[in-house]
Short mmCIF file of C-alpha atoms and ligand atoms in Angstrom, two decimals:
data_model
loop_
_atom_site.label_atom_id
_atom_site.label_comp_id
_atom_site.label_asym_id
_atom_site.label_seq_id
_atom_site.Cartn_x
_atom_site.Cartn_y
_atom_site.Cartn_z
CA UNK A 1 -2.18 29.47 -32.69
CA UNK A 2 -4.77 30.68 -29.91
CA UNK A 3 -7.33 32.73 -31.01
CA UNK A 4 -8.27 34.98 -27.96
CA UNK A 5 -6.43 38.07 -27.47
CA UNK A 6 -5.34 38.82 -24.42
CA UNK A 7 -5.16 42.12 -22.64
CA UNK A 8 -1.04 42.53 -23.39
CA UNK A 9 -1.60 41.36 -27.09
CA UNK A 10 -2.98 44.60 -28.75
CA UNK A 11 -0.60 45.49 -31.28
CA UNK A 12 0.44 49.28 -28.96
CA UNK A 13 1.92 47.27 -26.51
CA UNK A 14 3.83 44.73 -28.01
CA UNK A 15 7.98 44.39 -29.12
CA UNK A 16 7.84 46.37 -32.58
CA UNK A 17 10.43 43.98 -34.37
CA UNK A 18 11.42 40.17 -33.75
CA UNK A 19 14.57 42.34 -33.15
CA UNK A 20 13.58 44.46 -30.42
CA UNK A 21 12.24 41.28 -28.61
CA UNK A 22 15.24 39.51 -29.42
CA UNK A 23 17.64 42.22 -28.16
CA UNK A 24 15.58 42.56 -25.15
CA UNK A 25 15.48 38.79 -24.28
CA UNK A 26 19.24 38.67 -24.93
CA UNK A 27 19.45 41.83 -22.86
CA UNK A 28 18.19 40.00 -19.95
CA UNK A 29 19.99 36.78 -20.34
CA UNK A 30 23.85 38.47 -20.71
CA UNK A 31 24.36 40.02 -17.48
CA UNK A 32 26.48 39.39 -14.50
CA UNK A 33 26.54 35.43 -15.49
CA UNK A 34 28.63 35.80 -18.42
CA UNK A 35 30.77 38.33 -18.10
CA UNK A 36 31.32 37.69 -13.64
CA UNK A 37 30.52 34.36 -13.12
CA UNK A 38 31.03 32.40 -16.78
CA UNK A 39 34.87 33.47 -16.85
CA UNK A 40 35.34 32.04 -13.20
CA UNK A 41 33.48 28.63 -12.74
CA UNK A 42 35.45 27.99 -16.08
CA UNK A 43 38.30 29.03 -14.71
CA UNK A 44 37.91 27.01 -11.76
CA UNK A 45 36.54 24.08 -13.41
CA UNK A 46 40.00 23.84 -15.79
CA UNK A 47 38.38 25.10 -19.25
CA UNK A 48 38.08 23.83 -22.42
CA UNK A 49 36.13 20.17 -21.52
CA UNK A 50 34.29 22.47 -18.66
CA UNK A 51 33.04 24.68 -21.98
CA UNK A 52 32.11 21.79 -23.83
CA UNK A 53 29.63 20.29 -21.64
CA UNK A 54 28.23 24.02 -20.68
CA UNK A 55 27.33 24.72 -24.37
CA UNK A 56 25.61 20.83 -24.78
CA UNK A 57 23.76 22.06 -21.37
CA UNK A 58 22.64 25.39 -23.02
CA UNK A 59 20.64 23.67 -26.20
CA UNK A 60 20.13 20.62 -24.61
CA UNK A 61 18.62 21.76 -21.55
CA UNK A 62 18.33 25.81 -21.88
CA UNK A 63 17.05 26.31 -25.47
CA UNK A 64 13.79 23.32 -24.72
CA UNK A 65 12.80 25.52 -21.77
CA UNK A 66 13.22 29.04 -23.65
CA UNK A 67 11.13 28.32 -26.37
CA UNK A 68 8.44 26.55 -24.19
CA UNK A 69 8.51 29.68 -21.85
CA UNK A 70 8.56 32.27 -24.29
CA UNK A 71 5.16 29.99 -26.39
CA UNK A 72 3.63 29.96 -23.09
CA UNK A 73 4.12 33.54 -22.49
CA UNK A 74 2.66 34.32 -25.74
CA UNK A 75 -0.44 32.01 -25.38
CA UNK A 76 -1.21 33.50 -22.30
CA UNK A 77 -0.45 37.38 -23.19
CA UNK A 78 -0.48 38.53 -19.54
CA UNK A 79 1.37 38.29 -16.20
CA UNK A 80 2.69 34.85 -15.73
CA UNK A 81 0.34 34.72 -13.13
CA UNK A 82 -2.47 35.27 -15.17
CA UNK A 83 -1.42 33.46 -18.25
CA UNK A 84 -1.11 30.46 -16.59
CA UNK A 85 -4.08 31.22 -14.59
CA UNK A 86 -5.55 31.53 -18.11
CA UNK A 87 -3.95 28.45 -19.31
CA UNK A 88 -5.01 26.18 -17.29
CA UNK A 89 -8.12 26.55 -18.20
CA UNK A 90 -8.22 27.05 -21.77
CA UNK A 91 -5.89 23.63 -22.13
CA UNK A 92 -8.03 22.13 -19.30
CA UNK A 93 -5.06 20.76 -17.47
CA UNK A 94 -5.00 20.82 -13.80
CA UNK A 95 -4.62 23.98 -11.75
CA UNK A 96 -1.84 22.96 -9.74
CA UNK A 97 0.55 24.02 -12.77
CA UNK A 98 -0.57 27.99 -11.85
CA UNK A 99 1.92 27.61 -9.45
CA UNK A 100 4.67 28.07 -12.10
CA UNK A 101 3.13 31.56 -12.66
CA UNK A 102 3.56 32.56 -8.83
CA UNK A 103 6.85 31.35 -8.76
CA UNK A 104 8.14 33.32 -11.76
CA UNK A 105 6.24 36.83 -10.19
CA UNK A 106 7.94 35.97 -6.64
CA UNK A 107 11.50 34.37 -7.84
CA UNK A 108 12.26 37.17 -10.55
CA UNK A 109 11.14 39.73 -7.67
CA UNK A 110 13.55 37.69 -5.38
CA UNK A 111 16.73 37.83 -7.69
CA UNK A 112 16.33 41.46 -8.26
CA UNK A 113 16.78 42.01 -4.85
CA UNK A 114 20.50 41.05 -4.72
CA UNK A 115 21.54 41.53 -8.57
CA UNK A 116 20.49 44.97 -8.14
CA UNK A 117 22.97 45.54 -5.10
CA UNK A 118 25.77 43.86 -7.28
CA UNK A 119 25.15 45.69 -10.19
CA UNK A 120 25.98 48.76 -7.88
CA UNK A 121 29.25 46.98 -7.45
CA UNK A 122 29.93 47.88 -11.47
CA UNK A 123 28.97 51.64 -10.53
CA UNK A 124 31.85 51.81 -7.71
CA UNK A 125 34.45 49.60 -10.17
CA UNK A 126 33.58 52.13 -12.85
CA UNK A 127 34.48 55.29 -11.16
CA UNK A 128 38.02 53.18 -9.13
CA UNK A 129 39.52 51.99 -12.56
CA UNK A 130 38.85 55.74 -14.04
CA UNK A 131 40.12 57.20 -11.12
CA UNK A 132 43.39 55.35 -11.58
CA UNK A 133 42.71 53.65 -8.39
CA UNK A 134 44.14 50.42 -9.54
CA UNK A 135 47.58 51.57 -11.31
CA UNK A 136 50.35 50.11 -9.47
CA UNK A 137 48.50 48.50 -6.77
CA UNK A 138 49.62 45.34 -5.17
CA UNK A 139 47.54 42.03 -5.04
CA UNK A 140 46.70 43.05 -1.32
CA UNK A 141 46.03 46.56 -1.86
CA UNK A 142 43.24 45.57 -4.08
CA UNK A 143 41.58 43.08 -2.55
CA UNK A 144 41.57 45.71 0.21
CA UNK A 145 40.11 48.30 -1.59
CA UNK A 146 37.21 44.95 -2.55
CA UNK A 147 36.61 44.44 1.11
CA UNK A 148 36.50 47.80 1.69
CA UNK A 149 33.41 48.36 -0.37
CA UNK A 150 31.63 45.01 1.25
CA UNK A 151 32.31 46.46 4.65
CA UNK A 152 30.57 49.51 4.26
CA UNK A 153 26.67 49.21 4.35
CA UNK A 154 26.09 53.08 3.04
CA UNK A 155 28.28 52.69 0.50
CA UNK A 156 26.43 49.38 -1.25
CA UNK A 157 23.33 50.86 -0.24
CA UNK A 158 23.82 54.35 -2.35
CA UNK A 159 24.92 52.11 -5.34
CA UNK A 160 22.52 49.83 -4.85
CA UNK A 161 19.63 52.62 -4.67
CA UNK A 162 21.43 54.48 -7.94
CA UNK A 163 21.16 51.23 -9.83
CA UNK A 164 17.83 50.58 -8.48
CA UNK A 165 16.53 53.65 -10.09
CA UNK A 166 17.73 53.61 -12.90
CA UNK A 167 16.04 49.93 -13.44
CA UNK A 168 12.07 51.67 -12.09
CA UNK A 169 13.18 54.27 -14.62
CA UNK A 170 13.35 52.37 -17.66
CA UNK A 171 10.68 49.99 -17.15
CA UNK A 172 8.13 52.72 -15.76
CA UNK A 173 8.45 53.98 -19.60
CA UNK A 174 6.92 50.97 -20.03
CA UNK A 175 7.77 48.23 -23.44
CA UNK A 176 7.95 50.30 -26.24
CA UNK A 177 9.79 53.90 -24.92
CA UNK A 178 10.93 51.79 -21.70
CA UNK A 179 12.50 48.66 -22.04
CA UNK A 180 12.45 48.18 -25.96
CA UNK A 181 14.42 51.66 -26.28
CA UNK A 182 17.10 50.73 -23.62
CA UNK A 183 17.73 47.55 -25.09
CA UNK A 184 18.07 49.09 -28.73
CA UNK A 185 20.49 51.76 -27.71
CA UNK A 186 22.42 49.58 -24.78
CA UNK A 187 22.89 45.46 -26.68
CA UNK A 188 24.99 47.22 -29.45
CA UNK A 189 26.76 49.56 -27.11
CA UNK A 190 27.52 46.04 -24.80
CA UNK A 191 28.75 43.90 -27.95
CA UNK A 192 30.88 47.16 -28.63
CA UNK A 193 32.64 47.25 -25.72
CA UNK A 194 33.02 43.47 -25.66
CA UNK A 195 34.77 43.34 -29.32
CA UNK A 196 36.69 46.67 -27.72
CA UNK A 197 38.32 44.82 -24.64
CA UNK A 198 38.51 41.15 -27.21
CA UNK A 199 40.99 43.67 -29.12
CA UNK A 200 42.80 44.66 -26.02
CA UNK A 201 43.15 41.48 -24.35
CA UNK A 202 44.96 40.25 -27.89
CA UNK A 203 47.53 43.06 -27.54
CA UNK A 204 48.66 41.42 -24.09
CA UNK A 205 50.60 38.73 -25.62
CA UNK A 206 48.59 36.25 -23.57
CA UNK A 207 45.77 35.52 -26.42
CA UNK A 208 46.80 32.32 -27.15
CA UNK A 209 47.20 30.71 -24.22
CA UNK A 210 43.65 31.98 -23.16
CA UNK A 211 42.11 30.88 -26.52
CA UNK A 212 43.76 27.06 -25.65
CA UNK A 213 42.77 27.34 -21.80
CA UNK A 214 39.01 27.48 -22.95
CA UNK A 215 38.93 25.57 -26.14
CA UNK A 216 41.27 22.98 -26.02
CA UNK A 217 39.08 20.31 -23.72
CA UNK A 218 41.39 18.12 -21.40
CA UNK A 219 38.58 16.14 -19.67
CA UNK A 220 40.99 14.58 -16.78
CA UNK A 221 40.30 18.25 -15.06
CA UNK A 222 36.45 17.54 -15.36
CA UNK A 223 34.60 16.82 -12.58
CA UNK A 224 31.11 15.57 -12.03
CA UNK A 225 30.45 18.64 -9.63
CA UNK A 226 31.85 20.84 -12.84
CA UNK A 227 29.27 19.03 -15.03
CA UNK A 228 26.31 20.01 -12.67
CA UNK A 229 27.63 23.52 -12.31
CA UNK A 230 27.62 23.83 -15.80
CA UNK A 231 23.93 22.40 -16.01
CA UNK A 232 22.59 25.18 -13.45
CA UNK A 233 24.90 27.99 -15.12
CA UNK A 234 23.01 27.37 -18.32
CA UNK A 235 19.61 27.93 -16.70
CA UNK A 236 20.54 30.89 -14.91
CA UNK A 237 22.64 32.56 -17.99
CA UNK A 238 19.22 32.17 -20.20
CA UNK A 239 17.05 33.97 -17.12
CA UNK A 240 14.94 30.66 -17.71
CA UNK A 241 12.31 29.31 -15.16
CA UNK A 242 11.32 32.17 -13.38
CA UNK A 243 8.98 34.23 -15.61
CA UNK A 244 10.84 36.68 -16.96
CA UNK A 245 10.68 35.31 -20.51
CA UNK A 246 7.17 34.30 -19.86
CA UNK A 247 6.28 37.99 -19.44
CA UNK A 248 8.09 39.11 -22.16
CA UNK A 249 6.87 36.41 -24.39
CA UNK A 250 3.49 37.85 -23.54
CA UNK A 251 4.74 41.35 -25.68
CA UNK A 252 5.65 38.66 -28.68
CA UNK A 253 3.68 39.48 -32.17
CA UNK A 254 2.02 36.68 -33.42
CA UNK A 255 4.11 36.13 -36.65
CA UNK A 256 7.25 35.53 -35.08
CA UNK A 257 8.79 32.60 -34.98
CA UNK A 258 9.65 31.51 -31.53
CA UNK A 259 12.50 28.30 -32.00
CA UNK A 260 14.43 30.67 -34.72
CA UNK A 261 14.26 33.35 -32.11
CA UNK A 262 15.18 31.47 -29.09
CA UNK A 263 18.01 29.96 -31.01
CA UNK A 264 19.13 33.12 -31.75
CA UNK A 265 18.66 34.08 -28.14
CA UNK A 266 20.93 31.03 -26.94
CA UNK A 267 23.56 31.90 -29.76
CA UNK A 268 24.01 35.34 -28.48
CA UNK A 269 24.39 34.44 -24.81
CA UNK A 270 26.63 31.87 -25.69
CA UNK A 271 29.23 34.21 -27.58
CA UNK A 272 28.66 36.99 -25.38
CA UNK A 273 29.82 34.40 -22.32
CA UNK A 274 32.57 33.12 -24.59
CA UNK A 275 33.72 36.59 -25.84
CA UNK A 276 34.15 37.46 -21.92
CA UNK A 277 36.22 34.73 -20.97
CA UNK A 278 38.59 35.95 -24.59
CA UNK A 279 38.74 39.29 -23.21
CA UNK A 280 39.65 38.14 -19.15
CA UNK A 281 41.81 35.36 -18.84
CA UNK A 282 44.48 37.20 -21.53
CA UNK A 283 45.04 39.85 -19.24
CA UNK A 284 44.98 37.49 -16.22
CA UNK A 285 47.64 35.01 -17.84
CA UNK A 286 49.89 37.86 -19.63
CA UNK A 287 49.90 39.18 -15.81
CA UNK A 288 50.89 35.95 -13.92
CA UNK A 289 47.57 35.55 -12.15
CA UNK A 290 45.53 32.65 -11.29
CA UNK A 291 42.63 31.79 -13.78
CA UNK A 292 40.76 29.72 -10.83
CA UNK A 293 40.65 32.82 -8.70
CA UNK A 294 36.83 31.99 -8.14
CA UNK A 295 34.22 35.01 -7.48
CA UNK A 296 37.16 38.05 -6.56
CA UNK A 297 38.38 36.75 -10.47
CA UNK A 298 36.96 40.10 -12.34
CA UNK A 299 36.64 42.74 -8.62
CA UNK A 300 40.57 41.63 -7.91
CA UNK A 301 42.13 39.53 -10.56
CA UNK A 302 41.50 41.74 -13.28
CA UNK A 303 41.97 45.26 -11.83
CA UNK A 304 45.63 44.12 -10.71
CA UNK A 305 45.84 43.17 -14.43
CA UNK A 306 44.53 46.59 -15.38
CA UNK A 307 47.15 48.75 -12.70
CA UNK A 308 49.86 46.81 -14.28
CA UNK A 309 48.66 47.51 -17.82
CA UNK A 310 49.15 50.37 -20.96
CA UNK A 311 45.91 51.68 -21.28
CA UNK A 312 44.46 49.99 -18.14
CA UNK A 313 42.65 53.31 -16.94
CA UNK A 314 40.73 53.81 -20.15
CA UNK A 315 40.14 49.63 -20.62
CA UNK A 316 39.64 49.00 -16.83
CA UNK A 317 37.15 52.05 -16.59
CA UNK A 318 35.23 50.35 -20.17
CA UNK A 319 35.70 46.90 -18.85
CA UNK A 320 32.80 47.64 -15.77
CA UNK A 321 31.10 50.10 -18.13
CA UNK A 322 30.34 47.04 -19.46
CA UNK A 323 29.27 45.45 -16.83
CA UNK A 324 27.14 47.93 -15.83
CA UNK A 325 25.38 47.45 -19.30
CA UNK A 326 24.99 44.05 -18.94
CA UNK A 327 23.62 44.09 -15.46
CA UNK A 328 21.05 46.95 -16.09
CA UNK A 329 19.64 44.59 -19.10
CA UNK A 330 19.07 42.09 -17.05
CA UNK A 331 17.40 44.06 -14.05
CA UNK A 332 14.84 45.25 -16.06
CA UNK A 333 13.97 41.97 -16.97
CA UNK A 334 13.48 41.16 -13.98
CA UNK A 335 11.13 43.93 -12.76
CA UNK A 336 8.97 43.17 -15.43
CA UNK A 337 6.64 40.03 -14.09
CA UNK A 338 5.80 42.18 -10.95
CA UNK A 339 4.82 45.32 -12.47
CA UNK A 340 2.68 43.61 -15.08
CA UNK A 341 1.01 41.77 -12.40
CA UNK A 342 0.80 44.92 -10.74
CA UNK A 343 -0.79 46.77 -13.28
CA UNK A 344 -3.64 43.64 -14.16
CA UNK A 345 -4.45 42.42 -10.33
CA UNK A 346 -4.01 45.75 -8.42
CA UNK A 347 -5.37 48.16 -11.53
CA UNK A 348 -2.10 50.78 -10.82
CA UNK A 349 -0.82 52.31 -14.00
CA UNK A 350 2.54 51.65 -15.04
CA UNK A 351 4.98 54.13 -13.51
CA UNK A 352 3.24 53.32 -10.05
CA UNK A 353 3.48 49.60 -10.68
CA UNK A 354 7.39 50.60 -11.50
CA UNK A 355 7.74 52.49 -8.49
CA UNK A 356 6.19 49.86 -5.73
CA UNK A 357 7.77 47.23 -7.32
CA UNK A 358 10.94 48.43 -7.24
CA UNK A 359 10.96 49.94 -4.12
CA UNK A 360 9.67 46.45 -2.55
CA UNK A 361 12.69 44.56 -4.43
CA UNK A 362 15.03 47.59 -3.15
CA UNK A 363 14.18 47.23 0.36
CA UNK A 364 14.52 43.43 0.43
CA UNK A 365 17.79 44.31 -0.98
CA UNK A 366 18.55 45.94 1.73
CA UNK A 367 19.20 42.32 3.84
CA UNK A 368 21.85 41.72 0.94
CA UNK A 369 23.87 44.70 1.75
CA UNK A 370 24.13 44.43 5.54
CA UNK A 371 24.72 40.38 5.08
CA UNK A 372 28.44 41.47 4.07
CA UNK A 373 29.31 43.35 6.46
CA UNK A 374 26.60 44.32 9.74
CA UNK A 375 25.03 41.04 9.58
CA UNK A 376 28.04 39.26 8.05
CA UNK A 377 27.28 36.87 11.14
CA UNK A 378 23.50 36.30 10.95
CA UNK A 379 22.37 33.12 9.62
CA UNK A 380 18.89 33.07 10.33
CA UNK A 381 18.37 29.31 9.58
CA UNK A 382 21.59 28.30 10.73
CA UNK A 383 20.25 26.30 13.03
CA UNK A 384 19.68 23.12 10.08
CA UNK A 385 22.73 21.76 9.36
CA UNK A 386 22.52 22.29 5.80
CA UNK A 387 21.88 26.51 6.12
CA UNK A 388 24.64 26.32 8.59
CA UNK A 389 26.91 29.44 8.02
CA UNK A 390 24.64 31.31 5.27
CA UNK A 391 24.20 34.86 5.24
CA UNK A 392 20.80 36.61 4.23
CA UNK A 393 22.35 36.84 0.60
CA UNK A 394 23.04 32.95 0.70
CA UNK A 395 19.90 31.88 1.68
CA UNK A 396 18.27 34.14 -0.92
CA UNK A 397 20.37 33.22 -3.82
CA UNK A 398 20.25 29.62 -2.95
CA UNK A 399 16.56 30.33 -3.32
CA UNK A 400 16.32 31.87 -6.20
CA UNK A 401 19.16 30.00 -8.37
CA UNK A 402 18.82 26.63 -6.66
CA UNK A 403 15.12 25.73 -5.80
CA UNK A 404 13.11 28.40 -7.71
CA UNK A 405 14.91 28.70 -11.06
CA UNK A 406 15.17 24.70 -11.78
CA UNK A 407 11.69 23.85 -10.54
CA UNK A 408 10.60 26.22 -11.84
CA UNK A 409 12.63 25.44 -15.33
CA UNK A 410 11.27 21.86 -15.01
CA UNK A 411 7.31 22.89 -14.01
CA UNK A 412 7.79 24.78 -17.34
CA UNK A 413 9.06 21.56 -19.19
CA UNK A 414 6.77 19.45 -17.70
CA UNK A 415 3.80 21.75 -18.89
CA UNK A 416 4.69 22.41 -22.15
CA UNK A 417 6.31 18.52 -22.89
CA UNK A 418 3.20 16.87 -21.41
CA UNK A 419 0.29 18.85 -19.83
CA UNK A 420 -1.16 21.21 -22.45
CA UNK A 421 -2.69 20.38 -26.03
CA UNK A 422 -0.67 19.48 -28.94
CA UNK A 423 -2.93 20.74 -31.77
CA UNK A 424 -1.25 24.18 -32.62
CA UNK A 425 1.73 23.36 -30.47
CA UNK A 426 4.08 22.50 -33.11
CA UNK A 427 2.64 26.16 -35.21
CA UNK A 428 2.84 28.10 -31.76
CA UNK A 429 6.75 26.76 -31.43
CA UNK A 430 7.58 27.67 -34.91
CA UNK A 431 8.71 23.87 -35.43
CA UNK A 432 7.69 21.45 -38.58
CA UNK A 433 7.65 17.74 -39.21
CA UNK A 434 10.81 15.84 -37.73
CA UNK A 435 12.15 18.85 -36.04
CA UNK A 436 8.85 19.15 -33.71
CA UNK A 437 8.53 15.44 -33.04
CA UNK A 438 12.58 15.29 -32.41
CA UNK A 439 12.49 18.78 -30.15
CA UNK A 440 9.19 17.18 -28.31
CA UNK A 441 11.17 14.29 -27.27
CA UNK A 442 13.92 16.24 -25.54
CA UNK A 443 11.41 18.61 -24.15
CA UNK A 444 9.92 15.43 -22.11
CA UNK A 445 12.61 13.82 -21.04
CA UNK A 446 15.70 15.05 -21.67
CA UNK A 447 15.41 18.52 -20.47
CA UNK A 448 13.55 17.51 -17.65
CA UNK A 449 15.98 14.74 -16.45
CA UNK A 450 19.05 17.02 -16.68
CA UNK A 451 17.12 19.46 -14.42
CA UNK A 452 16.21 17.29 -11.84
CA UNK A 453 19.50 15.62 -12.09
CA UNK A 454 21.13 19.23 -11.19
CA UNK A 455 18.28 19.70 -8.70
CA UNK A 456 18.95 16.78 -6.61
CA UNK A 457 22.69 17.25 -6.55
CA UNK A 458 22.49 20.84 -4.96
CA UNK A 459 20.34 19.69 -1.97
CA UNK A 460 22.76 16.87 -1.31
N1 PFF B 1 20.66 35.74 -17.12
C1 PFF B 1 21.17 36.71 -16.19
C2 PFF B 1 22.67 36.62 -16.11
O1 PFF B 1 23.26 35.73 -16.73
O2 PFF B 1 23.27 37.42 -15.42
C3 PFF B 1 20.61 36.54 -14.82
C4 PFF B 1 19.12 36.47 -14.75
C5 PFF B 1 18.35 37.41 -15.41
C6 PFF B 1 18.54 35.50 -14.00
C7 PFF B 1 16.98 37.36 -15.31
C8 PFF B 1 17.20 35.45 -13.90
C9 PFF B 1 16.43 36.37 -14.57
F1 PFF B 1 15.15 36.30 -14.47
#
């Protein structure tokens, strides 16, 4: 275990339970992924073999990188920026790996940007399915009322602002009466809900066709492109790579055991992400709609299951409460590398670091809003082939989920598998014996091939 305490590791500012870090670590990584995107790639990507290979992705590949970030975060006990500022030279390895601390501050910053302005989206969806805005809608009435919303810039920006706020809010109160007090009251409130619409989805009469659609793996609908989306899904579900973890691993108590704890992590995700996919494609089936409805699957698919549903006001309304929950989670996550960088490089306290930090990622946000609708034309580097027709929002989440997130998920590998010291390692992981030496293997090369694997394929 290192010996030097770090700024962040005085026992007032860190997570005051393994639970409290776990919850907030699992806060961040359920969020839109599972409960938007999960239900439709597998739906697209013909279920049950799609699921298989996702959850072999998630320990194979997510779970190495979790634990490495989180021991990392905790040797370091600052900023990622710092720690591996720090890092470098207490494991005298070569500076070049501080990039992976600048990429994490930036990248995290980056992704908040745009989640932040969908996560507004679950504010709107909230107040049209209580409203009764959905019942007895048609299919084109409600995809109206979706492009609607994407056409006007005020609109997003308003919910984009409200959910901004409420994200500096939380994390200006800083770990303890901030972020470790949101996660405590909100995970439960989330899982909840979940078991709440699991329930309600099983009165449709669809249940068991769902529950064979995602378990029952016919690998002829399997492609190799599903295989790679699964890959990058299970980075991007876990919030590894970019810092977040890193910074909240810097919170982490000594004692704690960081393998049980990132299993438990993974676990969590992993049912939340399953659990969403029980509770969607019931409704979606028992209504006669199409499971590989892609993106519009839970802003169109699912409200015209709600309108046509008993109870779909109440359920539809808790359904992007929900949502919301998860989304707000992960926000705060994200806010979290900035401000403490802000707070150690530029000396601000933490409400102000809140404040300009959020404000920055809000008005970046601001070019996600107007790319879908005012500058639903503007592809500023449309002019390479391979950018050719990408919006503002494109270009950033490409960024962020396809460049950032994996190299930086790999840097991270790389470091941990092969650059720093192994005395303590094994102590500092929370492994023993046959376990380390097995999990140091995948760590290496395992989890490193699979990302640059999935790296490679999206520039191609
Ligand atoms: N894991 C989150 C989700 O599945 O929605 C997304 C995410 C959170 C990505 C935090 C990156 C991050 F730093």
């Amino acid at each position: 275990m290192s010996e030097t305490v770090h700024p962040h590791q005085q026992a007032s500012s860190l997570w005051t339970s393994r639970m409290a870090f776990i919850l907030a670590a699992a806060g961040s990584a359920v969020g839109l992924g599972n409960i938007w995107k999960f239900p439709y790639i597998t739906g697209e990507n013909g279920g049950g073999a799609f699921v298989l290979v996702y959850l072999a992705c998630i320990f194979l590949i997510g779970v190495p990188v979790l634990i490495a970030e989180i021991m990392i975060g905790r040797r370091g006990g600052q900023s990622p920026v710092a720690t591996m500022r720090t890092l470098t030279n207490t494991e005298g390895t070569s500076k070049g790996w501080r990039i992976i601390g600048w990429n994490g501050v930036v990248a995290s910053f980056l992704v908040l940007s745009f989640y932040a302005v969908i996560g507004g989206w679950s504010l709107v969806y909230i107040g049209k399915a209580a409203l009764g805005l959905f019942v007895g809608a048609d299919a084109e009435a409600i995809g109206g009322q979706f492009n609607n919303l994407l056409a006007n810039p005020w609109e997003l920006l308003l919910w984009h602002t409200v959910f901004m706020a409420i994200v500096v809010f939380i994390v200006g109160r800083g770990i303890r009466s901030g972020l470790e007090k949101a996660v405590t009251m909100l995970m439960p409130m989330l899982f909840l809900l979940l078991i709440v619409m699991v329930f309600y989805a099983m009165s449709s009469g669809s249940f068991g066709r769902a529950v064979s659609f995602m378990f029952s793996p016919d690998f002829s609908r399997l492609t190799t492109e599903g295989v790679l989306i699964a890959l990058g899904h299970a980075a991007f579900t876990l919030s590894i790579g970019i810092g977040v973890l890193m910074a909240y691993g810097s919170y982490l108590p000594q004692n704690i055991n960081i393998a049980k704890t990132a299993m438990t992590i993974a676990v969590l995700d992993t049912s939340v992400a399953l659990l969403a996919g029980l509770a969607i494609f019931p409704l979606v089936f028992a209504n006669g709609l199409e499971a590989g409805a892609g993106p519009g699957l839970i802003f169109v698919t699912l409200p015209l299951a709600f309108g046509q549903m008993g109870g779909g006001i109440v359920f539809g309304a808790l359904f992007f409460a929900l949502l919301l929950v998860a989304a707000i989670t992960s926000a705060i996550s994200m806010l979290e590398p900035v401000v403490e960088w802000l707070e150690e490089h530029k000396g601000a306290n933490r409400v102000k670091s809140a404040l300009a930090g959020g404000f920055a990622a809000w008005f970046i946000g601001i070019g996600t809003v107007l790319s879908f609708n005012l500058w639903g034309d503007v592809h500023p580097l449309g002019f390479i082939s391979f950018f050719e027709g990408k919006t503002v929002f494109d270009l950033l989440d490409f960024l962020v989920s396809n460049v950032m997130m994996p190299l930086g998920g790999l840097a991270i590998a790389l470091f941990a598998g092969w650059a720093i010291r192994r005395e303590g390692l094994a102590e500092d992981m929370g492994l023993k014996g046959g376990a380390f030496k097995a999990f140091m293997v995948i760590l290496k090369f395992v989890t490193p091939a699979g990302i640059a694997i999935v790296f490679l394929y999206n520039l191609v």
